[in-house]
Amino acid sequence: GAGVSQSPSNKVTEKGKDVELRCDPISGHTALYWYRQSLGQGLEFLIYFQGNSAPDKSGLPSDRFSAERTGGSVSTLTIQRTQQEDSAVYLCASSLYFGGAVETQYFGPGTRLLVL
Amino acid sequence: GQQLNQSPQSMFIQEGEDVSMNCTSSSIFNTWLWYKQEPGEGPVLLIALYKAGELTSNGRLTAQFGITRKDSFLNISASIPSDVGIYFCAGRANTGNQFYFGTGTSLTVIP
């Protein structure tokens, strides 16, 4: 079946502008994660959604970052007033939530954000 | 957030050689995952482990869930050029649904 999709695949923006990144999880996966990966680095957790529960926002680096998930499916990560240090690859992953826990994560291809 | 200790950081090997890498954590995990990431792509799941002591293979790849539940190993046998990439481990603890990632092992295979 279809995997996790993300759009756009690349985004170049000017410092101070707002950007929206979109994630379409695997159908039926109720858990959705956003991560940030800077050049040559590991994955930095940003936010986690599970069903209708309040999201775990503990990884968001500042109040310029926010995310929402509409209808328990598609998610949008918004970065307001972008800064050059926001340049990174933003990865989305989804998981099947079963028996009170998530199973394995499946990643999308990422959105490469460059802030000039 | 917590990061796992993954080693080695990078490896340069001859085609045909075997590869070993590992991940350790200060916490007990219930799930260990191994991913491979190629340039410009998202991480692709290679192997998932759910039980202490579990040994699972996927072609030339074999991974083990450590008995202490604080470590995991990934072995690649008879490496080939297309094995090139960055390999990440990830673990999930008993409480919560957050995954913690290793810092990655960059593998270069010399033909």
XYZ file of N, CA and C in Angstrom:
681
model
N 0.816 -1.195 0.000
C 0.000 0.000 0.000
C 0.852 1.247 0.000
N 0.232 2.422 -0.043
C 0.946 3.685 -0.103
C 1.668 3.919 1.214
N 2.851 4.529 1.105
C 3.619 4.846 2.292
C 3.295 6.235 2.784
N 4.149 6.756 3.667
C 3.993 8.111 4.178
C 4.443 9.085 3.087
N 3.626 10.088 2.828
C 4.039 11.083 1.837
C 4.152 12.450 2.492
N 5.061 13.251 1.974
C 5.288 14.590 2.499
C 5.388 15.581 1.345
N 4.920 16.789 1.622
C 5.048 17.838 0.602
C 5.243 19.194 1.271
N 5.963 20.107 0.615
C 6.722 19.856 -0.605
C 7.962 19.023 -0.316
N 8.628 18.547 -1.334
C 9.865 17.799 -1.112
C 11.017 18.757 -0.808
N 10.951 19.935 -1.382
C 11.950 20.974 -1.116
C 11.241 22.308 -0.960
N 11.789 23.133 -0.051
C 11.217 24.461 0.159
C 12.338 25.437 0.454
N 12.395 26.489 -0.355
C 13.348 27.562 -0.103
C 12.536 28.797 0.266
N 12.897 29.422 1.369
C 12.148 30.581 1.816
C 13.096 31.648 2.343
N 12.562 32.826 2.495
C 13.369 33.920 3.036
C 13.169 34.025 4.538
N 14.218 34.410 5.201
C 14.152 34.612 6.647
C 12.969 35.518 6.996
N 12.212 35.079 8.016
C 11.075 35.872 8.457
C 9.743 35.429 7.889
N 9.768 34.624 6.839
C 8.528 34.130 6.249
C 8.039 32.906 7.012
N 6.727 32.634 6.879
C 6.148 31.436 7.479
C 6.142 30.310 6.441
N 6.289 29.066 6.916
C 6.204 27.911 6.013
C 5.290 26.859 6.614
N 4.654 26.099 5.728
C 3.812 24.972 6.146
C 4.296 23.716 5.447
N 4.484 22.679 6.238
C 4.926 21.391 5.711
C 3.814 20.382 5.974
N 3.582 19.527 4.986
C 2.437 18.620 5.086
C 2.895 17.169 5.146
N 2.137 16.367 5.894
C 2.414 14.940 5.998
C 1.111 14.153 5.856
N 1.139 13.164 4.966
C 0.029 12.219 4.820
C 0.499 10.864 5.344
N -0.013 10.410 6.480
C 0.475 9.144 7.038
C -0.100 7.955 6.292
N 0.390 6.783 6.621
C -0.162 5.542 6.078
C -1.596 5.399 6.581
N -2.477 5.007 5.697
C -3.881 4.861 6.057
C -4.045 3.885 7.223
N -4.785 4.323 8.246
C -5.020 3.462 9.401
C -4.029 3.665 10.532
N -2.953 4.389 10.262
C -1.978 4.662 11.317
C -2.456 5.861 12.131
N -2.692 5.632 13.414
C -3.222 6.712 14.236
C -2.124 7.518 14.927
N -0.918 6.990 14.933
C 0.198 7.706 15.561
C 1.016 8.399 14.478
N 1.381 9.659 14.734
C 2.131 10.434 13.751
C 3.194 11.264 14.472
N 4.396 11.247 13.928
C 5.542 11.932 14.538
C 6.143 12.917 13.532
N 6.671 14.006 14.063
C 7.518 14.920 13.276
C 8.912 14.947 13.907
N 9.923 14.907 13.025
C 11.312 14.988 13.445
C 12.021 16.036 12.594
N 13.136 16.521 13.130
C 13.999 17.419 12.371
C 15.385 16.779 12.298
N 15.978 16.849 11.128
C 17.318 16.284 10.933
C 18.188 17.348 10.283
N 19.158 17.829 11.054
C 20.100 18.795 10.505
C 21.196 18.045 9.764
N 21.928 18.756 8.912
C 22.910 18.127 8.032
C 23.884 17.262 8.827
N 23.946 15.980 8.458
C 24.886 15.071 9.088
C 24.559 14.698 10.514
N 23.346 15.004 10.956
C 22.965 14.727 12.343
C 21.902 13.630 12.428
N 21.643 13.213 13.657
C 20.570 12.257 13.894
C 19.223 12.949 13.891
N 18.210 12.242 14.311
C 16.845 12.746 14.285
C 16.474 13.377 15.619
N 15.919 14.585 15.531
C 15.483 15.325 16.712
C 13.962 15.293 16.762
N 13.404 14.704 17.816
C 11.952 14.602 17.983
C 11.347 15.992 18.147
N 10.228 16.229 17.452
C 9.528 17.506 17.574
C 8.175 17.342 18.271
N 7.303 16.496 17.700
C 5.946 16.400 18.217
C 5.354 15.049 17.835
N 4.411 14.572 18.669
C 3.785 13.255 18.472
C 2.283 13.398 18.643
N 1.519 12.837 17.709
C 0.062 12.789 17.776
C -0.379 11.335 17.903
N -1.367 11.090 18.745
C -1.970 9.762 18.823
C -3.482 9.940 18.942
N -4.178 9.552 17.887
C -5.631 9.607 17.887
C -6.137 10.983 18.274
N -7.077 11.011 19.201
C -7.674 12.265 19.659
C -7.016 12.803 20.923
N -5.948 12.145 21.365
C -5.277 12.597 22.579
C -4.532 13.900 22.330
N -4.275 14.634 23.412
C -3.479 15.854 23.295
C -2.090 15.484 22.786
N -1.562 16.234 21.827
C -0.238 15.887 21.287
C 0.871 16.107 22.308
N 1.938 15.329 22.148
C 3.158 15.516 22.941
C 4.021 16.529 22.202
N 4.064 17.753 22.711
C 4.783 18.835 22.025
C 6.163 19.086 22.637
N 6.620 18.150 23.447
C 7.811 18.403 24.264
C 9.066 18.680 23.449
N 9.089 18.286 22.164
C 10.278 18.485 21.359
C 10.299 19.759 20.540
N 9.229 20.505 20.519
C 9.199 21.723 19.709
C 10.219 22.715 20.254
N 11.119 23.226 19.409
C 12.235 24.041 19.890
C 11.852 25.449 20.316
N 10.774 25.981 19.800
C 10.348 27.332 20.195
C 8.878 27.507 19.859
N 8.315 28.620 20.308
C 6.886 28.852 20.035
C 6.645 29.261 18.591
N 7.694 29.350 17.787
C 7.488 29.600 16.360
C 7.031 28.323 15.638
N 7.215 27.195 16.308
C 6.859 25.905 15.725
C 5.512 25.446 16.272
N 4.644 24.994 15.383
C 3.377 24.419 15.804
C 2.975 23.355 14.805
N 2.088 22.480 15.224
C 1.615 21.429 14.324
C 0.189 21.101 14.675
N -0.540 20.684 13.668
C -1.889 20.212 13.901
C -2.139 18.987 13.046
N -3.153 18.255 13.462
C -3.531 17.056 12.722
C -5.042 17.075 12.586
N -5.499 17.196 11.374
C -6.928 17.332 11.125
C -7.548 15.971 10.823
N -8.653 15.693 11.497
C -9.395 14.467 11.222
C -8.607 13.208 11.506
N -7.581 13.322 12.325
C -6.801 12.152 12.677
C -5.966 11.590 11.546
N -5.770 12.381 10.489
C -4.994 11.864 9.369
C -3.865 12.824 9.010
N -4.124 13.719 8.066
C -3.090 14.631 7.574
C -2.618 15.558 8.682
N -1.315 15.834 8.674
C -0.747 16.756 9.649
C 0.003 17.873 8.934
N -0.016 19.047 9.548
C 0.725 20.193 9.024
C 1.641 20.734 10.113
N 2.904 20.885 9.781
C 3.881 21.521 10.678
C 4.101 22.934 10.160
N 3.900 23.914 11.028
C 4.052 25.312 10.646
C 5.224 25.924 11.396
N 6.057 26.611 10.652
C 7.158 27.365 11.260
C 6.930 28.827 10.929
N 6.760 29.632 11.959
C 6.526 31.055 11.753
C 7.840 31.823 11.844
N 7.908 32.912 11.096
C 9.082 33.820 11.162
C 10.370 32.987 11.090
N 10.521 32.254 10.006
C 11.645 31.318 9.880
C 12.987 32.013 10.077
N 13.905 31.252 10.650
C 15.276 31.692 10.873
C 16.206 30.757 10.105
N 17.426 31.209 9.862
C 18.360 30.385 9.100
C 18.655 29.059 9.802
N 18.653 29.056 11.129
C 18.919 27.808 11.852
C 17.779 26.805 11.745
N 16.647 27.221 11.158
C 15.554 26.279 10.926
C 15.824 25.400 9.702
N 16.823 25.730 8.921
C 17.154 24.948 7.733
C 17.509 23.517 8.143
N 16.813 22.571 7.582
C 16.997 21.164 7.948
C 16.063 20.328 7.087
N 16.144 19.023 7.288
C 15.158 18.115 6.696
C 14.118 17.804 7.764
N 12.868 17.986 7.422
C 11.776 17.704 8.353
C 11.119 16.391 7.923
N 11.186 15.424 8.816
C 10.707 14.068 8.529
C 9.438 13.778 9.313
N 8.523 13.122 8.650
C 7.287 12.670 9.280
C 7.301 11.149 9.296
N 6.753 10.575 10.343
C 6.646 9.121 10.439
C 5.283 8.773 11.009
N 4.771 7.609 10.637
C 3.514 7.158 11.221
C 3.655 5.731 11.732
N 2.809 5.398 12.679
C 2.845 4.084 13.310
C 1.434 3.595 13.557
N 1.326 2.282 13.606
C 0.074 1.664 14.008
C 0.050 1.626 15.530
N -1.026 2.066 16.120
C -1.176 2.059 17.571
C -2.017 0.845 17.932
N -1.432 -0.055 18.695
C -2.096 -1.331 18.951
C -1.804 -1.788 20.364
N -2.841 -2.170 21.095
C -2.634 -2.693 22.437
C -2.020 -1.696 23.389
N -2.290 -0.413 23.165
C -1.784 0.610 24.075
C -0.379 1.079 23.770
N 0.176 0.644 22.660
C 1.532 1.068 22.306
C 1.670 1.140 20.797
N 2.662 1.929 20.384
C 2.909 2.007 18.946
C 3.814 0.870 18.510
N 3.660 0.468 17.287
C 4.572 -0.498 16.688
C 5.624 0.289 15.904
N 6.172 -0.321 14.897
C 7.288 0.314 14.209
C 6.872 1.597 13.499
N 7.837 2.461 13.294
C 7.624 3.726 12.595
C 8.012 3.591 11.137
N 7.222 4.224 10.284
C 7.542 4.279 8.862
C 7.665 5.746 8.464
N 8.774 6.060 7.820
C 9.083 7.459 7.510
C 8.684 7.861 6.099
N 8.374 9.132 5.967
C 8.214 9.736 4.659
C 9.567 10.159 4.120
N 9.600 10.707 2.896
C 10.870 11.086 2.273
C 11.442 12.386 2.812
N 10.643 13.156 3.556
C 11.139 14.391 4.148
C 10.899 15.615 3.287
N 10.911 16.766 3.944
C 10.891 18.063 3.270
C 12.190 18.766 3.615
N 12.929 19.140 2.575
C 14.189 19.842 2.778
C 13.920 21.332 2.763
N 14.120 21.953 3.930
C 13.835 23.377 4.087
C 15.134 24.160 4.112
N 15.204 25.178 3.285
C 16.362 26.069 3.273
C 15.861 27.486 3.495
N 16.358 28.115 4.546
C 15.976 29.495 4.867
C 17.149 30.401 4.524
N 16.900 31.300 3.602
C 17.973 32.196 3.139
C 18.052 33.470 3.963
N 16.312 15.725 24.384
C 15.814 14.377 24.580
C 16.934 13.360 24.617
N 16.604 12.173 24.990
C 17.608 11.126 25.113
C 18.122 10.721 23.745
N 19.420 10.505 23.653
C 19.993 9.946 22.434
C 20.732 8.675 22.793
N 20.688 7.750 21.875
C 21.361 6.485 22.088
C 22.804 6.607 21.619
N 23.682 5.840 22.261
C 25.080 5.813 21.854
C 25.237 4.767 20.762
N 25.591 5.212 19.572
C 25.738 4.300 18.449
C 27.182 4.328 17.990
N 27.726 3.138 17.736
C 29.112 3.071 17.282
C 29.283 1.921 16.300
N 30.266 2.038 15.398
C 31.124 3.206 15.258
C 30.397 4.351 14.555
N 30.995 5.516 14.570
C 30.392 6.670 13.918
C 30.474 6.529 12.405
N 31.580 5.959 11.920
C 31.725 5.738 10.487
C 32.585 4.510 10.246
N 32.391 3.903 9.078
C 33.138 2.710 8.704
C 33.471 2.767 7.227
N 34.701 2.410 6.904
C 35.133 2.300 5.521
C 35.607 0.852 5.353
N 34.923 0.094 4.510
C 35.254 -1.329 4.399
C 35.347 -1.723 2.939
N 36.018 -2.854 2.720
C 36.122 -3.416 1.380
C 34.864 -4.220 1.067
N 34.465 -4.191 -0.172
C 33.344 -5.018 -0.613
C 33.594 -6.466 -0.229
N 32.579 -7.123 0.291
C 32.705 -8.520 0.686
C 32.945 -8.712 2.173
N 33.379 -7.663 2.843
C 33.623 -7.776 4.285
C 32.304 -7.739 5.048
N 32.368 -8.258 6.275
C 31.216 -8.181 7.176
C 31.305 -6.899 8.009
N 30.149 -6.423 8.434
C 30.054 -5.165 9.182
C 29.290 -5.407 10.476
N 29.750 -4.772 11.537
C 29.007 -4.821 12.800
C 28.901 -3.433 13.389
N 27.744 -3.104 13.896
C 27.537 -1.839 14.577
C 26.591 -2.077 15.753
N 26.659 -1.187 16.755
C 25.801 -1.410 17.905
C 25.294 -0.119 18.494
N 24.317 -0.270 19.342
C 23.644 0.854 19.984
C 23.456 0.507 21.450
N 23.729 1.468 22.316
C 23.506 1.250 23.742
C 22.696 2.384 24.330
N 21.985 2.042 25.387
C 21.122 3.009 26.057
C 21.289 2.890 27.561
N 21.028 3.965 28.257
C 21.047 3.909 29.718
C 19.698 3.414 30.249
N 18.697 3.360 29.374
C 17.356 2.929 29.767
C 17.030 1.587 29.145
N 16.097 0.899 29.746
C 15.591 -0.356 29.190
C 14.581 -0.039 28.104
N 14.709 -0.702 26.975
C 13.787 -0.508 25.862
C 12.966 -1.759 25.598
N 11.763 -1.566 25.099
C 10.895 -2.673 24.715
C 10.920 -2.949 23.226
N 11.391 -1.985 22.466
C 11.452 -2.114 21.017
C 12.764 -1.524 20.522
N 13.398 -2.255 19.615
C 14.577 -1.718 18.927
C 14.303 -1.778 17.426
N 14.638 -0.690 16.743
C 14.467 -0.631 15.296
C 15.794 -0.250 14.661
N 16.035 -0.776 13.470
C 17.196 -0.380 12.697
C 16.739 0.163 11.349
N 17.296 1.327 10.980
C 16.948 2.000 9.737
C 18.198 2.242 8.904
N 17.972 2.377 7.593
C 19.028 2.820 6.689
C 18.534 4.073 5.967
N 19.409 5.076 5.886
C 19.047 6.295 5.199
C 20.070 6.595 4.118
N 19.584 6.800 2.906
C 20.456 7.171 1.795
C 20.287 8.666 1.533
N 21.269 9.268 0.887
C 21.217 10.723 0.668
C 19.921 11.159 -0.012
N 19.286 12.175 0.564
C 18.075 12.726 -0.029
C 16.818 11.913 0.209
N 16.925 10.883 1.039
C 15.771 10.029 1.298
C 15.454 10.011 2.793
N 14.238 9.541 3.112
C 13.913 9.319 4.513
C 14.446 7.974 4.964
N 14.544 7.746 6.277
C 15.010 6.445 6.774
C 14.055 5.330 6.361
N 14.638 4.194 6.002
C 13.861 3.029 5.613
C 14.066 1.954 6.666
N 12.965 1.397 7.160
C 13.043 0.379 8.197
C 13.666 -0.901 7.650
N 14.667 -1.419 8.379
C 15.342 -2.661 7.996
C 14.840 -3.835 8.834
N 14.916 -3.666 10.138
C 14.571 -4.745 11.063
C 13.930 -4.153 12.307
N 12.924 -4.837 12.830
C 12.279 -4.459 14.083
C 12.411 -5.618 15.071
N 12.733 -5.285 16.321
C 12.935 -6.276 17.377
C 12.044 -5.925 18.558
N 11.379 -6.927 19.115
C 10.398 -6.653 20.167
C 10.641 -7.426 21.468
N 11.657 -8.297 21.484
C 11.819 -9.186 22.630
C 13.293 -9.360 22.961
N 13.629 -9.287 24.262
C 15.013 -9.461 24.684
C 15.556 -10.787 24.183
N 16.769 -10.736 23.602
C 17.388 -11.939 23.076
C 16.995 -12.269 21.649
N 16.004 -11.579 21.123
C 15.517 -11.874 19.772
C 16.604 -11.620 18.732
N 16.715 -12.561 17.806
C 17.667 -12.450 16.701
C 16.853 -12.532 15.418
N 16.926 -11.503 14.589
C 16.104 -11.447 13.379
C 16.970 -11.128 12.173
N 16.699 -11.817 11.079
C 17.454 -11.584 9.849
C 16.560 -11.034 8.757
N 17.187 -10.263 7.882
C 16.532 -9.730 6.699
C 17.576 -9.781 5.591
N 17.598 -10.878 4.863
C 18.632 -11.062 3.843
C 19.998 -11.156 4.490
N 20.915 -10.286 4.080
C 22.270 -10.306 4.631
C 22.372 -9.554 5.946
N 21.285 -9.006 6.404
C 21.278 -8.247 7.647
C 20.745 -9.103 8.795
N 21.394 -8.995 9.932
C 20.944 -9.675 11.140
C 21.035 -8.694 12.294
N 19.985 -8.617 13.086
C 19.988 -7.733 14.247
C 19.583 -8.517 15.479
N 20.102 -8.079 16.615
C 19.772 -8.743 17.874
C 19.358 -7.734 18.926
N 18.379 -8.119 19.704
C 17.892 -7.336 20.854
C 18.673 -7.852 22.053
N 19.498 -7.011 22.670
C 20.358 -7.452 23.747
C 19.594 -7.981 24.952
N 20.191 -8.934 25.631
C 19.569 -9.569 26.795
C 19.276 -8.552 27.895
N 20.144 -7.571 28.049
C 19.935 -6.567 29.098
C 18.830 -5.576 28.733
N 18.387 -5.621 27.478
C 17.387 -4.709 26.923
C 17.906 -3.289 26.823
N 19.214 -3.120 26.976
C 19.807 -1.789 26.878
C 20.717 -1.671 25.657
N 20.720 -2.687 24.812
C 21.556 -2.587 23.628
C 21.022 -3.441 22.485
N 21.523 -3.131 21.307
C 21.138 -3.879 20.117
C 22.304 -3.840 19.137
N 22.362 -4.875 18.282
C 23.451 -5.004 17.339
C 22.888 -5.235 15.943
N 23.603 -4.704 14.956
C 23.251 -4.960 13.561
C 24.492 -5.455 12.847
N 24.360 -6.580 12.163
C 25.449 -7.119 11.367
C 25.022 -7.176 9.907
N 25.953 -6.851 9.024
C 25.744 -6.973 7.585
C 26.823 -7.911 7.072
N 26.420 -8.971 6.434
C 27.409 -9.927 5.926
C 27.661 -9.671 4.440
N 28.904 -9.950 4.023
C 29.305 -9.862 2.618
C 28.831 -8.558 1.983
N 29.330 -7.444 2.490
C 28.859 -6.130 2.067
C 29.028 -5.916 0.560
N 28.112 -5.135 0.014
C 28.136 -4.776 -1.402
C 28.018 -3.255 -1.515
N 28.371 -2.680 -2.642
C 28.370 -1.211 -2.767
C 27.037 -0.554 -2.423
N 25.935 -1.211 -2.696
C 24.635 -0.587 -2.415
C 24.290 -0.570 -0.920
N 25.150 -1.139 -0.091
C 24.943 -1.039 1.360
C 25.339 0.336 1.885
N 25.950 1.133 1.049
C 26.390 2.473 1.468
C 25.197 3.288 1.967
N 25.411 3.973 3.078
C 24.362 4.818 3.639
C 24.641 5.069 5.103
N 23.672 5.676 5.767
C 23.774 5.891 7.208
C 22.763 4.992 7.896
N 23.229 4.255 8.869
C 22.380 3.313 9.596
C 22.068 3.903 10.976
N 20.777 3.933 11.297
C 20.329 4.461 12.585
C 19.648 3.362 13.386
N 19.905 3.375 14.689
C 19.111 2.558 15.588
C 18.073 3.457 16.247
N 16.996 2.870 16.712
C 15.966 3.613 17.442
C 15.381 2.680 18.489
N 15.059 3.240 19.642
C 14.491 2.425 20.705
C 13.288 3.095 21.323
N 12.379 2.266 21.828
C 11.214 2.780 22.531
C 11.166 2.140 23.911
N 10.985 2.995 24.921
C 10.948 2.507 26.298
C 9.575 1.937 26.625
N 9.455 1.363 27.813
C 8.213 0.752 28.236
C 7.107 1.776 28.419
N 7.495 2.960 28.877
C 6.506 4.012 29.096
C 6.596 5.024 27.969
N 5.455 5.437 27.497
C 5.437 6.438 26.437
C 5.605 5.812 25.068
N 5.351 6.602 24.062
C 5.443 6.131 22.688
C 6.457 6.916 21.876
N 7.396 7.517 22.554
C 8.430 8.262 21.851
C 9.589 7.333 21.513
N 10.143 7.492 20.322
C 11.303 6.739 19.894
C 12.539 7.624 20.037
N 13.615 7.022 20.526
C 14.885 7.718 20.661
C 15.844 7.147 19.629
N 16.613 8.048 18.993
C 17.458 7.630 17.881
C 18.939 7.718 18.215
N 19.691 6.797 17.624
C 21.135 6.881 17.681
C 21.637 7.960 16.747
N 22.923 8.256 16.856
C 23.525 9.328 16.067
C 23.937 8.856 14.673
N 23.788 7.566 14.415
C 24.036 7.057 13.071
C 25.431 6.502 12.866
N 25.522 5.516 12.000
C 26.796 4.953 11.540
C 26.847 5.118 10.041
N 27.827 5.856 9.571
C 27.984 6.078 8.137
C 28.840 4.965 7.554
N 28.293 4.227 6.600
C 28.994 3.090 6.007
C 29.411 3.409 4.575
N 30.688 3.223 4.307
C 31.213 3.355 2.948
C 31.796 2.019 2.548
N 31.389 1.499 1.398
C 31.881 0.230 0.895
C 32.753 0.503 -0.327
N 33.984 0.070 -0.254
C 34.938 0.315 -1.340
C 34.947 -0.891 -2.275
N 34.605 -0.687 -3.538
C 34.529 -1.833 -4.475
C 35.892 -2.479 -4.694
